[in-house]
Amino acid sequence: MRRVEDGFLTDHAWANWDVGLRLNTSAPVGTFYHEPLRDAERIVGLAWGTGITPFRSMAREIVAGSLEVRLLLLYGSSDETHMLFYEELKQLEAQSEGRVRVVHVLSCEEVTLEGCEQGFITADMMRKYADPSTDSFFVCGPQVMYDFLQGQLEQLDLPRRRVRWEVYGERKDIALQPGLPSPAAGLSYEMIVRQNGDVYRVPARGSESLLVAMERAGIAAPSQCRSGECGFCRSRLAAGDVYIVPDSDGRREADRVYGFIHPCSSYPLSDVEVQVPPAG
Ligand code: FES
């Protein structure tokens, strides 16, 4: 696990976790998988860094015979030392009888490894290896890659249903988000949390989601996707103003009208009060 300066989980993990520690985690959730009624027979996986993990699972299932689909993977890394599962992917490719193909794309200046592309995953590169008229495109990686790929995928003029984006958690550096009132991210507010008959008063940084503010204060708030999509953290905003990231606003229309928010994608613009369901 790479440490992120002033990060939420990684700082804590590096300071407190030892090798051998056992953790309880939730099971995987979401819709980032091949659905034959929805997706094409070939998936083009666009991955960067640890975004390779869902495609590694798909490649394993293809080789095991439990997933009937072909996988073309364009996998970006900054250089050879950052290519994850290189040997394993090579082996899966060899065992797949042509159903899995992996193309490594390295952004460093000099690429010596045979068969690798140099640069970034562009529309031209996708046209070179994939067939935009039939393939489904699955994207998994960091936010910066998504920002870049939005423009590249638009050039392919794909129908929406043939592009799937894995959610990546809360926005990093919300201060850079267009539309956020500029001083908001640097300020800190008070948040009143009502849950199960208890009332908590906790600080809430303008630069972090309300979900993170609750977790920093040790409040067990429900969450799953942490990206505004699943609705698992759905809470009522009883008072105050929040900024909701438009790309991560997965609320139903009725919830918007009746004052419900998803704390994982809501950032305080004032002191706020929320009614939060119990976790679990
Ligand atoms: S955790 Fe999924 S919407 Fe908040």
mmCIF file of C-alpha atoms and ligand atoms in Angstrom:
data_model
loop_
_atom_site.group_PDB
_atom_site.id
_atom_site.type_symbol
_atom_site.label_atom_id
_atom_site.label_comp_id
_atom_site.label_asym_id
_atom_site.label_seq_id
_atom_site.Cartn_x
_atom_site.Cartn_y
_atom_site.Cartn_z
ATOM 1 C CA MET A 1 0.000 0.000 0.000
ATOM 2 C CA ARG A 2 1.515 3.289 -1.101
ATOM 3 C CA ARG A 3 1.399 6.046 1.547
ATOM 4 C CA VAL A 4 -0.504 9.150 0.513
ATOM 5 C CA GLU A 5 0.585 12.300 2.344
ATOM 6 C CA ASP A 6 -2.228 13.449 4.618
ATOM 7 C CA GLY A 7 -4.266 10.579 3.203
ATOM 8 C CA PHE A 8 -7.168 9.153 5.102
ATOM 9 C CA LEU A 9 -6.468 5.414 5.265
ATOM 10 C CA THR A 10 -2.859 5.001 4.183
ATOM 11 C CA ASP A 11 -1.409 7.312 6.866
ATOM 12 C CA HIS A 12 -3.244 5.355 9.522
ATOM 13 C CA ALA A 13 -2.257 1.991 8.052
ATOM 14 C CA TRP A 14 1.448 2.832 7.832
ATOM 15 C CA ALA A 15 1.470 4.146 11.391
ATOM 16 C CA ASN A 16 -0.574 1.395 13.045
ATOM 17 C CA TRP A 17 -0.654 -1.808 11.031
ATOM 18 C CA ASP A 18 1.888 -4.616 11.333
ATOM 19 C CA VAL A 19 2.512 -7.568 9.063
ATOM 20 C CA GLY A 20 0.097 -10.325 10.049
ATOM 21 C CA LEU A 21 -2.715 -8.014 11.139
ATOM 22 C CA ARG A 22 -6.111 -9.495 10.232
ATOM 23 C CA LEU A 23 -8.692 -7.143 8.773
ATOM 24 C CA ASN A 24 -12.417 -7.552 8.274
ATOM 25 C CA THR A 25 -13.504 -6.052 4.976
ATOM 26 C CA SER A 26 -16.743 -5.854 3.038
ATOM 27 C CA ALA A 27 -17.160 -8.034 -0.023
ATOM 28 C CA PRO A 28 -16.706 -6.533 -3.507
ATOM 29 C CA VAL A 29 -19.799 -4.734 -4.788
ATOM 30 C CA GLY A 30 -20.726 -2.900 -7.966
ATOM 31 C CA THR A 31 -21.440 -3.475 -11.637
ATOM 32 C CA PHE A 32 -17.947 -3.598 -13.122
ATOM 33 C CA TYR A 33 -18.188 -7.058 -14.634
ATOM 34 C CA HIS A 34 -19.119 -8.587 -17.968
ATOM 35 C CA GLU A 35 -22.864 -8.882 -18.437
ATOM 36 C CA PRO A 36 -23.614 -10.786 -21.680
ATOM 37 C CA LEU A 37 -26.980 -9.082 -22.212
ATOM 38 C CA ARG A 38 -25.355 -5.656 -21.986
ATOM 39 C CA ASP A 39 -21.731 -6.002 -23.073
ATOM 40 C CA ALA A 40 -20.007 -7.023 -26.298
ATOM 41 C CA GLU A 41 -18.289 -10.367 -26.725
ATOM 42 C CA ARG A 42 -14.897 -8.640 -26.496
ATOM 43 C CA ILE A 43 -13.942 -6.329 -23.665
ATOM 44 C CA VAL A 44 -11.254 -3.735 -24.186
ATOM 45 C CA GLY A 45 -9.797 -3.107 -20.734
ATOM 46 C CA LEU A 46 -8.150 0.278 -20.257
ATOM 47 C CA ALA A 47 -6.134 0.182 -17.039
ATOM 48 C CA TRP A 48 -3.485 2.145 -15.211
ATOM 49 C CA GLY A 49 -1.509 1.034 -12.153
ATOM 50 C CA THR A 50 -3.570 -0.911 -9.627
ATOM 51 C CA GLY A 51 -6.531 -0.513 -11.989
ATOM 52 C CA ILE A 52 -5.278 -3.778 -13.467
ATOM 53 C CA THR A 53 -6.869 -5.847 -10.683
ATOM 54 C CA PRO A 54 -10.406 -6.375 -12.091
ATOM 55 C CA PHE A 55 -8.901 -7.310 -15.473
ATOM 56 C CA ARG A 56 -6.500 -9.743 -13.841
ATOM 57 C CA SER A 57 -9.544 -11.451 -12.307
ATOM 58 C CA MET A 58 -11.322 -11.500 -15.685
ATOM 59 C CA ALA A 59 -8.241 -12.972 -17.391
ATOM 60 C CA ARG A 60 -8.055 -15.696 -14.747
ATOM 61 C CA GLU A 61 -11.728 -16.538 -15.220
ATOM 62 C CA ILE A 62 -11.362 -16.642 -18.993
ATOM 63 C CA VAL A 63 -8.464 -19.079 -18.701
ATOM 64 C CA ALA A 64 -10.403 -21.148 -16.144
ATOM 65 C CA GLY A 65 -13.313 -21.350 -18.608
ATOM 66 C CA SER A 66 -15.824 -19.623 -16.331
ATOM 67 C CA LEU A 67 -16.073 -16.407 -18.368
ATOM 68 C CA GLU A 68 -16.965 -16.620 -22.050
ATOM 69 C CA VAL A 69 -15.562 -13.417 -23.414
ATOM 70 C CA ARG A 70 -12.386 -12.137 -25.031
ATOM 71 C CA LEU A 71 -10.225 -9.560 -23.300
ATOM 72 C CA LEU A 72 -7.886 -7.063 -24.926
ATOM 73 C CA LEU A 73 -6.009 -5.168 -22.273
ATOM 74 C CA LEU A 74 -4.248 -1.852 -22.806
ATOM 75 C CA TYR A 75 -2.352 -1.484 -19.564
ATOM 76 C CA GLY A 76 -0.582 1.779 -18.794
ATOM 77 C CA SER A 77 2.355 2.146 -16.389
ATOM 78 C CA SER A 78 4.886 4.898 -15.872
ATOM 79 C CA ASP A 79 7.816 2.527 -16.531
ATOM 80 C CA GLU A 80 8.819 -1.137 -16.413
ATOM 81 C CA THR A 81 9.283 -1.122 -12.639
ATOM 82 C CA HIS A 82 5.618 -0.181 -12.138
ATOM 83 C CA MET A 83 4.079 -2.921 -14.304
ATOM 84 C CA LEU A 84 2.066 -5.099 -11.902
ATOM 85 C CA PHE A 85 1.594 -8.851 -12.427
ATOM 86 C CA TYR A 86 3.763 -8.756 -15.557
ATOM 87 C CA GLU A 87 4.754 -12.449 -15.472
ATOM 88 C CA GLU A 88 1.302 -13.620 -14.423
ATOM 89 C CA LEU A 89 -0.411 -11.688 -17.204
ATOM 90 C CA LYS A 90 2.064 -13.094 -19.710
ATOM 91 C CA GLN A 91 1.290 -16.583 -18.513
ATOM 92 C CA LEU A 92 -2.475 -16.038 -18.624
ATOM 93 C CA GLU A 93 -2.136 -14.663 -22.152
ATOM 94 C CA ALA A 94 -0.208 -17.781 -23.203
ATOM 95 C CA GLN A 95 -2.767 -20.122 -21.612
ATOM 96 C CA SER A 96 -5.801 -18.331 -23.017
ATOM 97 C CA GLU A 97 -5.662 -19.690 -26.598
ATOM 98 C CA GLY A 98 -5.984 -16.191 -28.005
ATOM 99 C CA ARG A 99 -8.807 -15.044 -25.737
ATOM 100 C CA VAL A 100 -6.607 -12.712 -23.671
ATOM 101 C CA ARG A 101 -4.192 -10.200 -25.137
ATOM 102 C CA VAL A 102 -2.170 -7.714 -23.099
ATOM 103 C CA VAL A 103 -0.498 -4.607 -24.543
ATOM 104 C CA HIS A 104 1.659 -2.665 -22.094
ATOM 105 C CA VAL A 105 1.778 1.092 -22.588
ATOM 106 C CA LEU A 106 4.664 2.876 -20.860
ATOM 107 C CA SER A 107 4.682 6.635 -20.443
ATOM 108 C CA CYS A 108 8.460 6.921 -19.805
ATOM 109 C CA GLU A 109 10.667 8.397 -22.539
ATOM 110 C CA GLU A 110 12.575 5.255 -23.334
ATOM 111 C CA VAL A 111 10.908 1.882 -23.754
ATOM 112 C CA THR A 112 13.192 -1.108 -24.227
ATOM 113 C CA LEU A 113 10.815 -3.964 -23.443
ATOM 114 C CA GLU A 114 9.744 -5.684 -26.637
ATOM 115 C CA GLY A 115 6.082 -5.382 -27.638
ATOM 116 C CA CYS A 116 5.335 -2.378 -25.439
ATOM 117 C CA GLU A 117 3.821 0.859 -26.670
ATOM 118 C CA GLN A 118 5.327 4.183 -25.590
ATOM 119 C CA GLY A 119 3.130 7.082 -24.481
ATOM 120 C CA PHE A 120 -0.449 7.105 -23.218
ATOM 121 C CA ILE A 121 -3.594 5.200 -24.124
ATOM 122 C CA THR A 122 -4.952 7.398 -26.892
ATOM 123 C CA ALA A 123 -7.868 7.120 -29.308
ATOM 124 C CA ASP A 124 -5.421 6.196 -32.068
ATOM 125 C CA MET A 125 -3.946 3.414 -29.963
ATOM 126 C CA MET A 126 -7.423 2.072 -29.240
ATOM 127 C CA ARG A 127 -8.243 2.109 -32.959
ATOM 128 C CA LYS A 128 -4.991 0.249 -33.662
ATOM 129 C CA TYR A 129 -5.800 -2.696 -31.369
ATOM 130 C CA ALA A 130 -9.562 -2.635 -30.820
ATOM 131 C CA ASP A 131 -12.700 -2.376 -32.930
ATOM 132 C CA PRO A 132 -14.708 0.630 -31.681
ATOM 133 C CA SER A 133 -17.664 -0.432 -33.836
ATOM 134 C CA THR A 134 -18.259 -3.598 -31.779
ATOM 135 C CA ASP A 135 -16.135 -3.803 -28.603
ATOM 136 C CA SER A 136 -17.144 -2.822 -25.067
ATOM 137 C CA PHE A 137 -14.661 -0.576 -23.244
ATOM 138 C CA PHE A 138 -14.058 -0.979 -19.498
ATOM 139 C CA VAL A 139 -11.934 1.641 -17.698
ATOM 140 C CA CYS A 140 -10.215 1.241 -14.324
ATOM 141 C CA GLY A 141 -7.498 3.467 -12.907
ATOM 142 C CA PRO A 142 -6.845 6.763 -11.139
ATOM 143 C CA GLN A 143 -8.834 9.949 -11.550
ATOM 144 C CA VAL A 144 -6.163 11.619 -13.680
ATOM 145 C CA MET A 145 -6.397 8.783 -16.198
ATOM 146 C CA TYR A 146 -10.199 9.155 -16.351
ATOM 147 C CA ASP A 147 -9.858 12.876 -17.052
ATOM 148 C CA PHE A 148 -7.531 12.070 -19.953
ATOM 149 C CA LEU A 149 -9.523 9.135 -21.322
ATOM 150 C CA GLN A 150 -12.824 11.051 -21.381
ATOM 151 C CA GLY A 151 -11.519 13.081 -24.314
ATOM 152 C CA GLN A 152 -9.933 10.095 -26.048
ATOM 153 C CA LEU A 153 -13.046 7.913 -25.817
ATOM 154 C CA GLU A 154 -15.232 10.769 -27.080
ATOM 155 C CA GLN A 155 -13.216 10.659 -30.300
ATOM 156 C CA LEU A 156 -14.359 7.067 -30.848
ATOM 157 C CA ASP A 157 -18.006 8.131 -30.748
ATOM 158 C CA LEU A 158 -19.081 5.069 -28.781
ATOM 159 C CA PRO A 159 -22.637 4.567 -27.553
ATOM 160 C CA ARG A 160 -22.759 5.150 -23.810
ATOM 161 C CA ARG A 161 -23.696 1.583 -22.979
ATOM 162 C CA ARG A 162 -20.404 0.335 -24.466
ATOM 163 C CA VAL A 163 -18.209 2.279 -22.030
ATOM 164 C CA ARG A 164 -18.090 1.328 -18.367
ATOM 165 C CA TRP A 165 -16.094 3.236 -15.749
ATOM 166 C CA GLU A 166 -15.087 1.643 -12.468
ATOM 167 C CA VAL A 167 -15.746 4.069 -9.612
ATOM 168 C CA TYR A 168 -12.598 5.211 -7.807
ATOM 169 C CA GLY A 169 -13.773 6.668 -4.521
ATOM 170 C CA GLU A 170 -13.843 10.284 -3.443
ATOM 171 C CA ARG A 171 -12.482 13.077 -5.617
ATOM 172 C CA LYS A 172 -8.871 13.790 -4.854
ATOM 173 C CA ASP A 173 -8.105 17.446 -4.414
ATOM 174 C CA ILE A 174 -11.650 18.756 -4.485
ATOM 175 C CA ALA A 175 -10.261 22.317 -4.553
ATOM 176 C CA LEU A 176 -9.507 21.803 -8.259
ATOM 177 C CA GLN A 177 -13.085 20.800 -9.025
ATOM 178 C CA PRO A 178 -14.685 23.316 -11.418
ATOM 179 C CA GLY A 179 -17.820 24.739 -9.825
ATOM 180 C CA LEU A 180 -16.699 24.438 -6.208
ATOM 181 C CA PRO A 181 -16.991 27.854 -4.499
ATOM 182 C CA SER A 182 -13.290 28.747 -4.289
ATOM 183 C CA PRO A 183 -12.668 29.367 -0.555
ATOM 184 C CA ALA A 184 -14.743 26.374 0.519
ATOM 185 C CA ALA A 185 -12.068 23.710 0.265
ATOM 186 C CA GLY A 186 -9.694 25.496 2.633
ATOM 187 C CA LEU A 187 -12.224 26.005 5.448
ATOM 188 C CA SER A 188 -13.383 23.833 8.303
ATOM 189 C CA TYR A 189 -16.966 23.632 9.590
ATOM 190 C CA GLU A 190 -18.961 22.010 12.343
ATOM 191 C CA MET A 191 -21.065 19.016 11.494
ATOM 192 C CA ILE A 192 -23.883 17.729 13.691
ATOM 193 C CA VAL A 193 -24.536 14.058 13.100
ATOM 194 C CA ARG A 194 -27.704 12.394 14.334
ATOM 195 C CA GLN A 195 -27.604 8.624 14.280
ATOM 196 C CA ASN A 196 -29.610 6.052 16.227
ATOM 197 C CA GLY A 197 -30.731 8.616 18.790
ATOM 198 C CA ASP A 198 -27.148 9.827 19.397
ATOM 199 C CA VAL A 199 -25.928 13.298 18.516
ATOM 200 C CA TYR A 200 -22.289 14.025 17.619
ATOM 201 C CA ARG A 201 -20.604 17.359 16.882
ATOM 202 C CA VAL A 202 -17.544 16.852 14.722
ATOM 203 C CA PRO A 203 -15.277 19.003 12.547
ATOM 204 C CA ALA A 204 -15.734 18.752 8.768
ATOM 205 C CA ARG A 205 -13.017 19.991 6.432
ATOM 206 C CA GLY A 206 -14.169 21.711 3.261
ATOM 207 C CA SER A 207 -11.611 19.621 1.389
ATOM 208 C CA GLU A 208 -13.073 16.277 2.475
ATOM 209 C CA SER A 209 -16.403 14.567 2.081
ATOM 210 C CA LEU A 210 -18.891 14.416 4.938
ATOM 211 C CA LEU A 211 -18.337 10.665 5.043
ATOM 212 C CA VAL A 212 -14.629 11.138 5.742
ATOM 213 C CA ALA A 213 -15.425 13.747 8.405
ATOM 214 C CA MET A 214 -17.597 11.205 10.205
ATOM 215 C CA GLU A 215 -15.013 8.464 9.884
ATOM 216 C CA ARG A 216 -12.242 10.738 11.181
ATOM 217 C CA ALA A 217 -14.424 11.291 14.249
ATOM 218 C CA GLY A 218 -14.916 7.545 14.738
ATOM 219 C CA ILE A 219 -18.586 7.501 13.717
ATOM 220 C CA ALA A 220 -19.593 4.260 12.003
ATOM 221 C CA ALA A 221 -21.368 5.642 8.950
ATOM 222 C CA PRO A 222 -22.599 3.258 6.232
ATOM 223 C CA SER A 223 -20.645 3.201 2.978
ATOM 224 C CA GLN A 224 -19.814 0.958 0.053
ATOM 225 C CA CYS A 225 -18.808 2.552 -3.253
ATOM 226 C CA ARG A 226 -17.606 5.868 -1.732
ATOM 227 C CA SER A 227 -18.308 7.402 -5.132
ATOM 228 C CA GLY A 228 -21.887 8.655 -4.905
ATOM 229 C CA GLU A 229 -23.336 5.766 -6.891
ATOM 230 C CA CYS A 230 -24.703 2.993 -4.711
ATOM 231 C CA GLY A 231 -26.812 5.057 -2.290
ATOM 232 C CA PHE A 232 -25.675 2.961 0.646
ATOM 233 C CA CYS A 233 -24.626 6.076 2.625
ATOM 234 C CA ARG A 234 -27.870 7.960 1.793
ATOM 235 C CA SER A 235 -28.577 10.478 4.585
ATOM 236 C CA ARG A 236 -30.869 13.434 5.158
ATOM 237 C CA LEU A 237 -29.360 16.905 5.131
ATOM 238 C CA ALA A 238 -31.278 18.620 7.942
ATOM 239 C CA ALA A 239 -29.423 21.943 7.794
ATOM 240 C CA GLY A 240 -26.591 23.713 5.964
ATOM 241 C CA ASP A 241 -25.195 23.702 2.437
ATOM 242 C CA VAL A 242 -23.066 21.155 0.683
ATOM 243 C CA TYR A 243 -21.332 20.930 -2.667
ATOM 244 C CA ILE A 244 -22.138 17.717 -4.528
ATOM 245 C CA VAL A 245 -19.719 16.619 -7.215
ATOM 246 C CA PRO A 246 -21.877 16.531 -10.386
ATOM 247 C CA ASP A 247 -20.134 13.451 -11.843
ATOM 248 C CA SER A 248 -20.723 11.579 -8.600
ATOM 249 C CA ASP A 249 -24.299 12.620 -7.938
ATOM 250 C CA GLY A 250 -26.068 9.276 -8.144
ATOM 251 C CA ARG A 251 -29.137 10.363 -6.152
ATOM 252 C CA ARG A 252 -32.654 9.575 -7.283
ATOM 253 C CA GLU A 253 -34.717 12.572 -8.329
ATOM 254 C CA ALA A 254 -36.998 12.282 -5.297
ATOM 255 C CA ASP A 255 -33.975 12.353 -2.993
ATOM 256 C CA ARG A 256 -32.769 15.591 -4.563
ATOM 257 C CA VAL A 257 -36.169 17.151 -4.018
ATOM 258 C CA TYR A 258 -36.584 15.952 -0.424
ATOM 259 C CA GLY A 259 -33.105 16.877 0.824
ATOM 260 C CA PHE A 260 -31.255 13.579 0.844
ATOM 261 C CA ILE A 261 -27.551 13.440 0.058
ATOM 262 C CA HIS A 262 -24.819 10.881 -0.336
ATOM 263 C CA PRO A 263 -22.212 11.983 2.242
ATOM 264 C CA CYS A 264 -19.408 10.271 0.284
ATOM 265 C CA SER A 265 -19.827 12.765 -2.570
ATOM 266 C CA SER A 266 -20.932 15.817 -0.530
ATOM 267 C CA TYR A 267 -18.540 18.510 0.718
ATOM 268 C CA PRO A 268 -19.526 21.105 3.352
ATOM 269 C CA LEU A 269 -19.991 24.734 2.332
ATOM 270 C CA SER A 270 -21.221 25.756 5.811
ATOM 271 C CA ASP A 271 -21.917 24.185 9.190
ATOM 272 C CA VAL A 272 -24.192 21.233 8.486
ATOM 273 C CA GLU A 273 -26.515 18.807 10.214
ATOM 274 C CA VAL A 274 -27.188 15.329 8.867
ATOM 275 C CA GLN A 275 -29.374 12.420 9.856
ATOM 276 C CA VAL A 276 -27.375 9.283 9.155
ATOM 277 C CA PRO A 277 -28.658 5.677 9.179
ATOM 278 C CA PRO A 278 -26.837 3.105 11.291
ATOM 279 C CA ALA A 279 -23.976 1.262 9.596
ATOM 280 C CA GLY A 280 -24.370 -2.399 8.665
HETATM 281 S S1 FES B 1 -21.126 4.911 -0.374
HETATM 282 FE FE1 FES B 1 -22.108 4.550 -2.267
HETATM 283 S S2 FES B 1 -23.231 6.406 -2.544
HETATM 284 FE FE2 FES B 1 -22.065 6.761 -0.758
#
